[in-house]
Short mmCIF file of N, CA and C in Angstrom, two decimals:
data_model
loop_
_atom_site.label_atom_id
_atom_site.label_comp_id
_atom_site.label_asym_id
_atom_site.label_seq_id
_atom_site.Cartn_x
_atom_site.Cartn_y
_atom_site.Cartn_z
N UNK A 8 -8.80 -13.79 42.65
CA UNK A 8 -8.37 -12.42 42.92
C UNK A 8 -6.96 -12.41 43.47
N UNK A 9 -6.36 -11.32 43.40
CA UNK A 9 -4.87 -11.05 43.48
C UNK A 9 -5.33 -9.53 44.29
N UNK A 10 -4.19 -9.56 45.73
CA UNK A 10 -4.02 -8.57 46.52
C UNK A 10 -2.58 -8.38 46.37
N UNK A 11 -2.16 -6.56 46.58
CA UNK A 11 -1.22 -6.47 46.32
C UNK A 11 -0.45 -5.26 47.53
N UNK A 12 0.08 -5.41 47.64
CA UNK A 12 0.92 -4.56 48.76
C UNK A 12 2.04 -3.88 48.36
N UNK A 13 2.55 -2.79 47.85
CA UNK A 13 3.91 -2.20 48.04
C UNK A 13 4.61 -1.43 49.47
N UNK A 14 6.14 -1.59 49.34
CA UNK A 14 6.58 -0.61 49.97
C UNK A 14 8.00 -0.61 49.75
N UNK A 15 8.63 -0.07 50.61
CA UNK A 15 10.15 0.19 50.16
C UNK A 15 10.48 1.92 49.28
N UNK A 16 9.69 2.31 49.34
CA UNK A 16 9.53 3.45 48.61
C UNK A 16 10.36 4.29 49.30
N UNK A 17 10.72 5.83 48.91
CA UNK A 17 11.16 6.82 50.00
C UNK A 17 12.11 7.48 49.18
N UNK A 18 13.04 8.71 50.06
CA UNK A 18 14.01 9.26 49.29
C UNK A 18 15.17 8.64 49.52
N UNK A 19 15.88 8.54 47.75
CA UNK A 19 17.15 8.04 47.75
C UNK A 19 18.02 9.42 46.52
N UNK A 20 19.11 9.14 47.01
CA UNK A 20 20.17 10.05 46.33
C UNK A 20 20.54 9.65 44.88
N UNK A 21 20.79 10.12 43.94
CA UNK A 21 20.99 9.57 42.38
C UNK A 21 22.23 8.76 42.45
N UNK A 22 22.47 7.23 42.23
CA UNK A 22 23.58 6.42 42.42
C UNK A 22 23.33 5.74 43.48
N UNK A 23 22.39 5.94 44.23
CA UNK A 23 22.25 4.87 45.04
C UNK A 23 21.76 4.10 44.99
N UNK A 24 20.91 2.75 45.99
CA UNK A 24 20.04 1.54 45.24
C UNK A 24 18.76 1.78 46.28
N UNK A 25 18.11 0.62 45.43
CA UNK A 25 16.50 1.10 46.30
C UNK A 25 15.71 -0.19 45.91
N UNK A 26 15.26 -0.64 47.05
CA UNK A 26 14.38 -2.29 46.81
C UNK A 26 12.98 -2.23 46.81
N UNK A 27 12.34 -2.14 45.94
CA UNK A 27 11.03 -2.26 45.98
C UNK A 27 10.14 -3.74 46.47
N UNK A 28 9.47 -3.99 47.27
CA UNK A 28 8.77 -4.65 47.47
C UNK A 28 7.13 -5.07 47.30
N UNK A 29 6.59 -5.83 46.54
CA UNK A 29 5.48 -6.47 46.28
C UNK A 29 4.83 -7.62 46.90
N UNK A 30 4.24 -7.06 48.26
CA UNK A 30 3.97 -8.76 48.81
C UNK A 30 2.56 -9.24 47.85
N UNK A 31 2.37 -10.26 47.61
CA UNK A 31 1.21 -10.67 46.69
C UNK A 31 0.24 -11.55 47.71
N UNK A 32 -0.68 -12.10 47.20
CA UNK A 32 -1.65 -12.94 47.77
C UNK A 32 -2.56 -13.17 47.43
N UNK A 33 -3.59 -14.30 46.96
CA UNK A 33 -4.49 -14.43 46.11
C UNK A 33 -4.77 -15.69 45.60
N UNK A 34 -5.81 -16.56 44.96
CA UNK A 34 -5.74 -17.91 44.69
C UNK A 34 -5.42 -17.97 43.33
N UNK A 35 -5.25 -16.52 42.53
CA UNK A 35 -4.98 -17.23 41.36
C UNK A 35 -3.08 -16.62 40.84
N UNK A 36 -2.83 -16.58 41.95
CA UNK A 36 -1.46 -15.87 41.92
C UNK A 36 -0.29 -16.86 41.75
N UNK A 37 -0.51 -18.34 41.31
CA UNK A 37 0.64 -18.94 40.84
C UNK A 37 0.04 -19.07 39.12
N UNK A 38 -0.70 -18.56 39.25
CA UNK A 38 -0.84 -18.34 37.35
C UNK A 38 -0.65 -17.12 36.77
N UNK A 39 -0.56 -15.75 37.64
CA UNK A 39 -0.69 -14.81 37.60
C UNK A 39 0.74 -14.01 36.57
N UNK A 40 1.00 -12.90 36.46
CA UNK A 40 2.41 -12.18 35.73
C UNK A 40 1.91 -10.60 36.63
N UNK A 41 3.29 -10.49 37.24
CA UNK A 41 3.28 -9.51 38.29
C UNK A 41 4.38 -8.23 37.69
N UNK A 42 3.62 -7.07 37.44
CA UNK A 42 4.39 -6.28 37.10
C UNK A 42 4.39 -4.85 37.73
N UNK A 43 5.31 -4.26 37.34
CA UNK A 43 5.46 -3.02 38.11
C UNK A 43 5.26 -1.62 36.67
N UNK A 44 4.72 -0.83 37.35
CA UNK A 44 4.07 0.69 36.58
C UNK A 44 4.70 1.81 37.39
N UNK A 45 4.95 3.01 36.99
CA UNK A 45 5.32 3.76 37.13
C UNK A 45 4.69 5.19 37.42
N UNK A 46 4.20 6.17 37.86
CA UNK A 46 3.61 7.34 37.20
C UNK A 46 4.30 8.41 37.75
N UNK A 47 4.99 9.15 37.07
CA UNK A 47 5.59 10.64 37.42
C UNK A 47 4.29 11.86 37.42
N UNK A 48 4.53 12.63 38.38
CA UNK A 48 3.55 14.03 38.11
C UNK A 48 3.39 14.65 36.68
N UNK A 49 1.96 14.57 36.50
CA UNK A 49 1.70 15.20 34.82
C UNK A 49 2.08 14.44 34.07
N UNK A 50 2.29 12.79 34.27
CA UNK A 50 2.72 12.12 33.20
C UNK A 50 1.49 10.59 33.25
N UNK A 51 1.43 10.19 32.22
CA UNK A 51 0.81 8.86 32.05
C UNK A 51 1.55 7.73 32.74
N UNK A 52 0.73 6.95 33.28
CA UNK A 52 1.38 5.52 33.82
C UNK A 52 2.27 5.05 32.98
N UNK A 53 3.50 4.82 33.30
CA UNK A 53 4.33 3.51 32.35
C UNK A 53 4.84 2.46 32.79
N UNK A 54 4.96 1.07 31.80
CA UNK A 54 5.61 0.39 31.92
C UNK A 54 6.92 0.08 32.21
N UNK A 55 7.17 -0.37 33.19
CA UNK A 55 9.00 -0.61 33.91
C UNK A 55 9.12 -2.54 34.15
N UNK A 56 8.02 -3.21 34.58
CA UNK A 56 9.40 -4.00 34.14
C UNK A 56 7.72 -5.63 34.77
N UNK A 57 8.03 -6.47 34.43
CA UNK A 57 7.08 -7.62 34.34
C UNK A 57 8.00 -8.94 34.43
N UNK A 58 7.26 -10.29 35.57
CA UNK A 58 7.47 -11.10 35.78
C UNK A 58 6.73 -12.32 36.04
N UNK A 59 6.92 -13.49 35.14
CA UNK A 59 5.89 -14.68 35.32
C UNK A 59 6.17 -15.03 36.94
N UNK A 60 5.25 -15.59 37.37
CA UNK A 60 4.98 -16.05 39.18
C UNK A 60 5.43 -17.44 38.57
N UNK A 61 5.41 -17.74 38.05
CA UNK A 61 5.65 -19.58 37.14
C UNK A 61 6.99 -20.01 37.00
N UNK A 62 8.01 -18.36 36.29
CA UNK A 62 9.19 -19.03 36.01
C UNK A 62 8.91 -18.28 34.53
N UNK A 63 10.37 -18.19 33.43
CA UNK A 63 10.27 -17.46 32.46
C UNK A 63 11.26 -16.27 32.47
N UNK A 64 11.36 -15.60 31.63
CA UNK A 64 12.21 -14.32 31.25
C UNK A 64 11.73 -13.42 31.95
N UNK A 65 12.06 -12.48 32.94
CA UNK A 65 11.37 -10.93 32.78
C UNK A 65 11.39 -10.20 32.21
N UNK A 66 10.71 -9.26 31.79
CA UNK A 66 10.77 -8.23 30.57
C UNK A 66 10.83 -6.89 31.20
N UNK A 67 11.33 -6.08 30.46
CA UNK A 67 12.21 -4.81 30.86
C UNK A 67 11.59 -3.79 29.99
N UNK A 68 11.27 -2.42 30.31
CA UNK A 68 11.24 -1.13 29.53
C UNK A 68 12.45 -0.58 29.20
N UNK A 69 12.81 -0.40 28.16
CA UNK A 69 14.14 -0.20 27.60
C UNK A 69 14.54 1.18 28.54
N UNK A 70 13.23 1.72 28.77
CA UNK A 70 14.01 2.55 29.64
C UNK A 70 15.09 2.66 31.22
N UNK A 71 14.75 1.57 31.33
CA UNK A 71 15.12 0.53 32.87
C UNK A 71 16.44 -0.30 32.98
N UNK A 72 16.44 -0.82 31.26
CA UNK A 72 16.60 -2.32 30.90
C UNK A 72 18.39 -1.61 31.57
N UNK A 73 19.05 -2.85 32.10
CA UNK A 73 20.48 -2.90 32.54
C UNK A 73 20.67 -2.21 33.86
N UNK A 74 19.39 -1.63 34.41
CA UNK A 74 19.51 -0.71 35.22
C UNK A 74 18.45 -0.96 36.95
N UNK A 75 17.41 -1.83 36.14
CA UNK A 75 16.24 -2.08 37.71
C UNK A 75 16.53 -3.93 37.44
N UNK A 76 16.12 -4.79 38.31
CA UNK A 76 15.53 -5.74 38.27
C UNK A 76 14.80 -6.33 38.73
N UNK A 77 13.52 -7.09 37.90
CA UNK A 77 12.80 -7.79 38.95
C UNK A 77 12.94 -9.07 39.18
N UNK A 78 12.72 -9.33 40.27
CA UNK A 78 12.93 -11.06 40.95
C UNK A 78 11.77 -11.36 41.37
N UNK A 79 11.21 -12.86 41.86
CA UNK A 79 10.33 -12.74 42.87
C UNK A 79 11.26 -13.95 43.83
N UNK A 80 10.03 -13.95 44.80
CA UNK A 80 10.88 -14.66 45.80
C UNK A 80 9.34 -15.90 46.01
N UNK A 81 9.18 -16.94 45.21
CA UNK A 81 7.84 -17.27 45.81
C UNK A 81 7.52 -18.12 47.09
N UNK A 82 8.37 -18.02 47.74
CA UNK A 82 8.20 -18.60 48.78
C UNK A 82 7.71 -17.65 49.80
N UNK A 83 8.26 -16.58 49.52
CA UNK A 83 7.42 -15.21 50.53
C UNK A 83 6.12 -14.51 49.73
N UNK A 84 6.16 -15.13 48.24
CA UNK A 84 4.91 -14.79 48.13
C UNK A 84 5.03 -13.09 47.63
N UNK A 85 6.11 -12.87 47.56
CA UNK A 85 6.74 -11.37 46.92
C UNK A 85 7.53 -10.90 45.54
N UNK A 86 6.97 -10.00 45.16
CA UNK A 86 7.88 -9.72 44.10
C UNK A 86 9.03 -7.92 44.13
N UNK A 87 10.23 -8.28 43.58
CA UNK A 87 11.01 -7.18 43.92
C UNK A 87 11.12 -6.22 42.61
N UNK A 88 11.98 -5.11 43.16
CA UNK A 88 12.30 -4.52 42.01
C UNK A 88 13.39 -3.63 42.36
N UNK A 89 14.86 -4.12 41.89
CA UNK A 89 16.10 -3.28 43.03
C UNK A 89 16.12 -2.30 41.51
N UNK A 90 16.18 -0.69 42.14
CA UNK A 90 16.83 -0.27 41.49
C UNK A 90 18.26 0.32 41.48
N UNK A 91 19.06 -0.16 40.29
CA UNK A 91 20.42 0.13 40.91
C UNK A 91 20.82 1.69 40.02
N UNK A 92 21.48 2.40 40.54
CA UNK A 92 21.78 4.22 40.10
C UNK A 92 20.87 4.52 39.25
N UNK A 93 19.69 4.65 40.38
CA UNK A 93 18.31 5.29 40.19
C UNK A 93 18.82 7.03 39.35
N UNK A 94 17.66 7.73 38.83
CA UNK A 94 18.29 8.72 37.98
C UNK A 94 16.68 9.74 38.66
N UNK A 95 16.99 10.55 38.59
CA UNK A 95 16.12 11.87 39.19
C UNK A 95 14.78 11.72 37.96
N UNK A 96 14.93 11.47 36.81
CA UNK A 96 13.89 11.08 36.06
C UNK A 96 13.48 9.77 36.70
N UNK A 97 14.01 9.10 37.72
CA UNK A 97 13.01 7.43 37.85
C UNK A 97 11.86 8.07 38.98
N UNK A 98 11.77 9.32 39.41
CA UNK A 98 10.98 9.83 40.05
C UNK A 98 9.64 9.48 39.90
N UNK A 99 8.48 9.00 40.97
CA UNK A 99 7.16 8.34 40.23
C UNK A 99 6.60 7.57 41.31
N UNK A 100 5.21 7.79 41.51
CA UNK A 100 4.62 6.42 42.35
C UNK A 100 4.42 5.16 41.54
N UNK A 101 5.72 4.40 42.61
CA UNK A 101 5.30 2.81 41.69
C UNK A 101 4.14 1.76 42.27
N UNK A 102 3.53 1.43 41.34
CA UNK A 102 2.82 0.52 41.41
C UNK A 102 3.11 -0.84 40.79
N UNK A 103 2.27 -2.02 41.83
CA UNK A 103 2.43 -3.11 41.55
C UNK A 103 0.82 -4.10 41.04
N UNK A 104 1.13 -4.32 39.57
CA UNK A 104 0.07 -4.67 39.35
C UNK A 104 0.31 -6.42 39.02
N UNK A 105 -0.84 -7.09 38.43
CA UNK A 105 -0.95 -8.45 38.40
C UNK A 105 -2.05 -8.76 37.12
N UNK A 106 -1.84 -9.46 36.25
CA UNK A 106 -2.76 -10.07 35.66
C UNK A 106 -2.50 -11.59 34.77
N UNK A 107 -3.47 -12.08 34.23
CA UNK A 107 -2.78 -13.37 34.02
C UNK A 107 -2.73 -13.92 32.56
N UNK A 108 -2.48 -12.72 31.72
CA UNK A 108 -2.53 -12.56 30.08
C UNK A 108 -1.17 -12.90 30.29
N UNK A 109 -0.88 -14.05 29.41
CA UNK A 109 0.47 -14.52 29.06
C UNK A 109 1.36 -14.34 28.18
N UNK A 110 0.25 -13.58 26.77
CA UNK A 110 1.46 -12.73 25.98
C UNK A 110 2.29 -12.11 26.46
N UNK A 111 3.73 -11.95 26.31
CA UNK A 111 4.56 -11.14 26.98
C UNK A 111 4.32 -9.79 26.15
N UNK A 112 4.23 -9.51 25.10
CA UNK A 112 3.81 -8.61 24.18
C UNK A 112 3.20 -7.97 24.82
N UNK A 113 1.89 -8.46 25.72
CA UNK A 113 1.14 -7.32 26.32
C UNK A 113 0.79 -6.93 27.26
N UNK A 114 2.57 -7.45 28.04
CA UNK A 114 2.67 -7.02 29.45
C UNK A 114 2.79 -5.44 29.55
N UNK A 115 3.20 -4.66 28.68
CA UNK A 115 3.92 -3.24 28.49
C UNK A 115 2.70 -2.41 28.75
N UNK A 116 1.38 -3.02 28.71
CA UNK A 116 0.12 -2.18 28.82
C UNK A 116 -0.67 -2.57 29.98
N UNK A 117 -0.94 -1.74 30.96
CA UNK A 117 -1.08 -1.30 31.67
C UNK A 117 -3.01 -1.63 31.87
N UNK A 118 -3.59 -1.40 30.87
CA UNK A 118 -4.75 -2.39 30.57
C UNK A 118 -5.40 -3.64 30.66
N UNK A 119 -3.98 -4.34 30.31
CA UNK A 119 -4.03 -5.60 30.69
C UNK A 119 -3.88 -6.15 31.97
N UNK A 120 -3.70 -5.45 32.71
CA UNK A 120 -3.98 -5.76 33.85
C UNK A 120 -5.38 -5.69 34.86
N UNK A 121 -5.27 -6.38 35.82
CA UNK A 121 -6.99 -6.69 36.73
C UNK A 121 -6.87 -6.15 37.97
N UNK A 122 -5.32 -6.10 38.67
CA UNK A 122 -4.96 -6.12 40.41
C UNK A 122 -3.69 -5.09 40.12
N UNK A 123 -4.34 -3.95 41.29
CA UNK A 123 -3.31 -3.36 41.21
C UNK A 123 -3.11 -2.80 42.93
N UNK A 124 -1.81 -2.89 43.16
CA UNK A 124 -1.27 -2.04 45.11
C UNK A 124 -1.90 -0.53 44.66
N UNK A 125 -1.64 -0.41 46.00
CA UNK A 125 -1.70 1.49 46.12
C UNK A 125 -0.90 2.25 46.19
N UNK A 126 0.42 2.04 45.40
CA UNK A 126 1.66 2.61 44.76
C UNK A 126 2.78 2.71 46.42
N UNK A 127 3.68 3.20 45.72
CA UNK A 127 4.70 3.91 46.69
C UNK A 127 5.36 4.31 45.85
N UNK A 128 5.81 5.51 46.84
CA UNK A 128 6.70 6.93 46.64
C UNK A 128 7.98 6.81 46.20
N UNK A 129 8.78 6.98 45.21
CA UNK A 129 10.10 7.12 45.19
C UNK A 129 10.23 8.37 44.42
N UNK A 130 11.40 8.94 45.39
CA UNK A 130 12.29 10.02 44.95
C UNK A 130 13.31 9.92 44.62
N UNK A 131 14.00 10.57 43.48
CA UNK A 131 15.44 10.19 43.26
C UNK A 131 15.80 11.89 43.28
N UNK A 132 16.54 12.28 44.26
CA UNK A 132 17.39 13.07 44.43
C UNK A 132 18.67 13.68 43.78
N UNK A 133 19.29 14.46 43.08
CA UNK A 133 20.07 14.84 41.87
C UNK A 133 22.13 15.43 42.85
#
């Protein structure tokens, strides 16, 4: 099992930056792929952005891509997600989920995942 923690959430102004944090924990969390979801009001969960705990490429929602990144840090056992000139559409509780399907193909779904935090708040301000 995989536990998951967010925070870093809150209001930020459009152009500014904003660090999301994922502390993780779990025994199967150095095999695991830790990704982050999205959900705006009245909208379906989406995909924003996925990272092997192992090492590997991260993968990006084109909607994101050049614009958020994720890192982890595994020595704290955390995974990030800076966003840099956040946009009033990145508005959404993010969530941090985990699962240990290694297609990268089918990180983008939200299904495939097993472990998920209990989101945090970001506002992007116009």
């Amino acid at each position: 099992q995989v536990q998951l923690v967010e925070s870093g959430g809150g209001l930020v102004q459009a152009g500014d930056s904003l660090r999301l944090s994922c502390a993780a924990s779990g025994r199967t969390l150095s095999r695991s792929i830790l990704g982050w979801f999205r959900q705006a009001p009245g909208k379906e969960r989406e995909f924003v952005a996925a990272i092997s705990w192992s090492g590997g490429s991260p993968y990006y929602a084109d909607s994101v891509k050049g614009r958020f990144t994720i890192s982890r840090d595994n020595a704290k056992s955390t995974v990030y997600l800076q966003m840099i000139s956040p946009r009033p559409e990145d508005t959404a509780v993010y969530y941090c989920a985990a699962t240990t399907i290694t297609q990268v193909r089918l990180w983008a779904f939200d299904s495939q995942y097993d472990y998920w935090g209990q989101g945090t708040q970001v506002t992007v301000s116009s």
